[in-house]
Tab-separated table of C-alpha atoms in Angstrom:
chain	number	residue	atom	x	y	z
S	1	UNK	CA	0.000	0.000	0.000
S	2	UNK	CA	1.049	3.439	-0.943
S	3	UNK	CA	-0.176	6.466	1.406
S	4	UNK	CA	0.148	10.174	0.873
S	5	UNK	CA	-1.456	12.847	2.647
S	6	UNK	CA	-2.633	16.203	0.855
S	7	UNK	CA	-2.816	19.489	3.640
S	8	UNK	CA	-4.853	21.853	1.663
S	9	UNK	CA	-2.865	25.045	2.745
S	10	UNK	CA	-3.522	27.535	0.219
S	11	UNK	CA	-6.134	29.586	-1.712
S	12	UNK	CA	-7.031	28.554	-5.239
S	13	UNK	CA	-5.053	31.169	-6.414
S	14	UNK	CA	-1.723	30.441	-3.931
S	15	UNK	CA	-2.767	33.316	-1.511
S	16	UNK	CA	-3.018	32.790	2.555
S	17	UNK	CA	-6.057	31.192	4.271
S	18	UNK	CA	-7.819	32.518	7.254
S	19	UNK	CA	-7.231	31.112	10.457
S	20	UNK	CA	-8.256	27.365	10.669
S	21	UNK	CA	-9.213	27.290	7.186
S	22	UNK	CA	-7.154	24.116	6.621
S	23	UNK	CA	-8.214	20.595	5.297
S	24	UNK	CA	-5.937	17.282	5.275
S	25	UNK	CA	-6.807	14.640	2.531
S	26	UNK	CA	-5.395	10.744	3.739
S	27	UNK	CA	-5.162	8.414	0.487
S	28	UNK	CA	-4.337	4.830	0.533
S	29	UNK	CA	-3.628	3.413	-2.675
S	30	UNK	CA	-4.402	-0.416	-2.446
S	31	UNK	CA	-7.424	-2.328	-2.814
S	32	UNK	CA	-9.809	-1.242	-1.855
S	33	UNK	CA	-8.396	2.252	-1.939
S	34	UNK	CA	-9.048	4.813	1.244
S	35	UNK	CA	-9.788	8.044	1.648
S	36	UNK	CA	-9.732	10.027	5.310
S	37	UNK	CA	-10.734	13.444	5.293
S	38	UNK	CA	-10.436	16.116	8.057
S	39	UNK	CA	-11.494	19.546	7.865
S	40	UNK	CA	-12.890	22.313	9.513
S	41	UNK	CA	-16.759	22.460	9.522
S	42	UNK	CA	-18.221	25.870	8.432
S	43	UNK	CA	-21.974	25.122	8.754
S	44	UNK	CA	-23.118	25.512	5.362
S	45	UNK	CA	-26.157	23.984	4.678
S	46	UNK	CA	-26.532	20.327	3.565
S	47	UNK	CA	-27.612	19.676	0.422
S	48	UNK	CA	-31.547	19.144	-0.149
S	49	UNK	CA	-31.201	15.707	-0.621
S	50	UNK	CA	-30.664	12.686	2.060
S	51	UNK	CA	-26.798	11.616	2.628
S	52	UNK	CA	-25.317	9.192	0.057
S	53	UNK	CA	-24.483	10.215	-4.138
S	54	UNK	CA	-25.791	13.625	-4.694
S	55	UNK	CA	-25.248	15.775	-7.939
S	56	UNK	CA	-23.925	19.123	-7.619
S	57	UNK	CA	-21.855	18.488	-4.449
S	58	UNK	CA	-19.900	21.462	-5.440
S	59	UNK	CA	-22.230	23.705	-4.757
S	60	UNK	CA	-22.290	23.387	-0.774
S	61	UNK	CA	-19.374	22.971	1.417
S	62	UNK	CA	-17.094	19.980	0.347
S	63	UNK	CA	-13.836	18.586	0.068
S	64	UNK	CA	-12.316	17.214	-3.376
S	65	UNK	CA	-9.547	15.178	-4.643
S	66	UNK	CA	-8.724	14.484	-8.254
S	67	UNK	CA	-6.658	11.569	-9.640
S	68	UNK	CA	-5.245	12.647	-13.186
S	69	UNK	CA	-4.033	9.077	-15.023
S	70	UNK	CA	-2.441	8.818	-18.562
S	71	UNK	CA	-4.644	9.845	-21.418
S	72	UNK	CA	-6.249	13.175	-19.103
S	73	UNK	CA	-8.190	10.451	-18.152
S	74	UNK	CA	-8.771	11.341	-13.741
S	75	UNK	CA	-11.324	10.571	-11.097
S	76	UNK	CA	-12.810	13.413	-9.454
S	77	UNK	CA	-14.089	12.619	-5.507
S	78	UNK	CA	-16.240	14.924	-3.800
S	79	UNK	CA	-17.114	14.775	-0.038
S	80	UNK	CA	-19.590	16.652	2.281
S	81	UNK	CA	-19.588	16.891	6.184
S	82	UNK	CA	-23.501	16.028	6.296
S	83	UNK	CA	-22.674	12.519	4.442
S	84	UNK	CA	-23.204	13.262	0.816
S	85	UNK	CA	-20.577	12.343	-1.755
S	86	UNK	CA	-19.769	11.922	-5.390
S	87	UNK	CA	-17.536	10.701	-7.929
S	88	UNK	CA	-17.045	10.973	-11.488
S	89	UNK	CA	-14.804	9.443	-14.155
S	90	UNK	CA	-13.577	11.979	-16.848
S	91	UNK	CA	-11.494	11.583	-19.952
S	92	UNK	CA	-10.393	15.004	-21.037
S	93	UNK	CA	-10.315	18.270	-19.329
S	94	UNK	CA	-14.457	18.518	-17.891
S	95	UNK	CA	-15.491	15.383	-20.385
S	96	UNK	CA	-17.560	13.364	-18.344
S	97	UNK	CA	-17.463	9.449	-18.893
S	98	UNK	CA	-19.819	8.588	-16.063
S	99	UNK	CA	-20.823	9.324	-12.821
S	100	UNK	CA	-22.536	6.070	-12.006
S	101	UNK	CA	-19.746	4.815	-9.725
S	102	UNK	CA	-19.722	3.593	-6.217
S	103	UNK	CA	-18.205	3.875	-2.927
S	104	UNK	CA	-18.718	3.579	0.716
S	105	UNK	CA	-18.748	6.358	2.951
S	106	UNK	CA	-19.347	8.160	6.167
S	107	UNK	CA	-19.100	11.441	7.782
S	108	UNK	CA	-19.109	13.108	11.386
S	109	UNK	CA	-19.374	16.575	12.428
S	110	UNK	CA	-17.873	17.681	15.894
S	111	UNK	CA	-18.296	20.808	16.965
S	112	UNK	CA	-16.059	22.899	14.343
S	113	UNK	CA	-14.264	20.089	12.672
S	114	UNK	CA	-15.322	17.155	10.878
S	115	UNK	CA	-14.037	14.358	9.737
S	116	UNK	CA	-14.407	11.204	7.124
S	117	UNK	CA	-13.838	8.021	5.431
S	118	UNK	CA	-14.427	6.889	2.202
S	119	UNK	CA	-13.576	3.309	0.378
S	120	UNK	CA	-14.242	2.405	-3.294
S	121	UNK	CA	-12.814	-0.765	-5.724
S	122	UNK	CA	-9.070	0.216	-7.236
S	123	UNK	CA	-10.834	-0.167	-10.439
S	124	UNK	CA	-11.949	2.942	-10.082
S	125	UNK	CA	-8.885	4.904	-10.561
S	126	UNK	CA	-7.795	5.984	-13.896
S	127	UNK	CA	-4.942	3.990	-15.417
S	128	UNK	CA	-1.704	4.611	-14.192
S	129	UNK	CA	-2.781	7.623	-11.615
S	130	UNK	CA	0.538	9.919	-11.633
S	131	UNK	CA	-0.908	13.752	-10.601
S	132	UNK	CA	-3.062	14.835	-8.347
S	133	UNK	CA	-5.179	18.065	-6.764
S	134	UNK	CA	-7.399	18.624	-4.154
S	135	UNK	CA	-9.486	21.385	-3.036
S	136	UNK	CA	-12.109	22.483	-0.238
S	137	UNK	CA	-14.510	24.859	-0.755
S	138	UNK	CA	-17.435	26.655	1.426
S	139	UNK	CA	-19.378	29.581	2.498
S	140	UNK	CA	-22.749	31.220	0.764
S	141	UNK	CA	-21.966	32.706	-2.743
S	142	UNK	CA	-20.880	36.168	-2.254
S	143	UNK	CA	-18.439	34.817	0.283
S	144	UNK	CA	-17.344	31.442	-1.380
S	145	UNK	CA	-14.179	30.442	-0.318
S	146	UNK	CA	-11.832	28.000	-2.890
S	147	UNK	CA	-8.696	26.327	-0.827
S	148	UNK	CA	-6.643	24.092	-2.916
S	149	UNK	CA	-3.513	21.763	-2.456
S	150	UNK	CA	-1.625	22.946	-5.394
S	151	UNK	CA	-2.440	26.425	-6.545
S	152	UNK	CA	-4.611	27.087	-9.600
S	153	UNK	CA	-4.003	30.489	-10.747
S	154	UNK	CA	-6.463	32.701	-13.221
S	155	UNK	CA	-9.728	34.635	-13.874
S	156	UNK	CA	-11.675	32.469	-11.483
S	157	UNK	CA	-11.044	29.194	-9.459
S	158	UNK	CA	-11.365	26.437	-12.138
S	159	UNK	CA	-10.210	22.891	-10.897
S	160	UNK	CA	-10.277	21.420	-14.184
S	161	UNK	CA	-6.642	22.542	-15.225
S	162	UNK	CA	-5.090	19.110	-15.441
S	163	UNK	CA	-1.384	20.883	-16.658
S	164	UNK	CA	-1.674	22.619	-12.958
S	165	UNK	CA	-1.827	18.966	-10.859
S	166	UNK	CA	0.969	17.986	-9.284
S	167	UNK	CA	2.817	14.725	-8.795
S	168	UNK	CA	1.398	12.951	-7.047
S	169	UNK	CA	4.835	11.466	-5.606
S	170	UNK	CA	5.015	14.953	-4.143
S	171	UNK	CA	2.338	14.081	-1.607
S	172	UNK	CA	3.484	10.160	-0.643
S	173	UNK	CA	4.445	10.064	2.592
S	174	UNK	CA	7.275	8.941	3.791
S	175	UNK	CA	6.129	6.221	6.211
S	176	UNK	CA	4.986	4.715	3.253
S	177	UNK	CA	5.358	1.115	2.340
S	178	UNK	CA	4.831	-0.706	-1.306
S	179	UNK	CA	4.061	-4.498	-0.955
């Protein structure tokens, strides 16, 4: 198993957070592969919908991680703190392939932190998985905030740019063990 460990530190564009406006992203690269989240909890509101898959996660406070593979071919994860996830399978920057995919997960909210824990088949990943990005986001929408893990410079927040991802080597860490 491979782990690495992305500490959302930034703001989409590389400027400074506000205070306690971090999030930590756990991956476990085996089978099946892991996800832990921990982040702070804002309070948004859920999503109108119960917990489990719900479209247009990204529109309510979340936490993402994308897996970029050869071809631009990447898995994009989404996670709420009220239980609500989703994940897609694109080929090509925004190109959706499907969204009918499945995982296990679970969330809990204590007082202003929250925390998670996802698992879904390897299969899932795109081939070869080599860059990565991941990104938190919350607030209403004249105050939307957009934290990422590697900076994504431009007009407007836009986590699409695959030439932007970084390797994901750069987030294995080092307690790591293949085999």
């Amino acid at each position: 198993m491979t782990r690495y460990r992305f500490e959302i530190g930034g703001s989409w564009d590389g400027g400074p957070l506000l205070p306690g406006e971090r999030a930590r992203i756990e991956l476990t690269l085996g089978e099946p592969v892991r996800i832990g989240i921990e982040a702070t909890a804002y309070g948004d509101a859920p999503p109108p919908a119960p917990p489990g898959r719900c479209d247009g996660l990204w529109n309510h406070e979340v936490v993402e991680l994308f897996l970029l593979g050869s071809g631009e071919r990447y898995l994009e994860l989404e996670f709420g703190p009220h239980g609500h996830w989703l994940a897609l399978r694109l080929e090509g920057r925004r190109r959706l392939v499907t969204s009918d995919l499945a995982l296990d997960y679970a969330a809990r909210r204590e007082g202003d932190r929250w925390t998670a824990r996802a698992s879904f088949a390897s299969a899932l990943l795109p081939p070869e998985p080599t860059a990565a990005n991941a990104f938190a986001i919350h607030g209403p929408a004249a105050a939307r905030r957009y934290l990422a893990w590697q900076p994504v410079p431009g007009e407007a927040p836009d986590f699409h740019r695959l030439a932007l991802f970084a390797p994901l080597a750069r987030a294995r860490r080092p307690e790591s063990n293949d085999g």
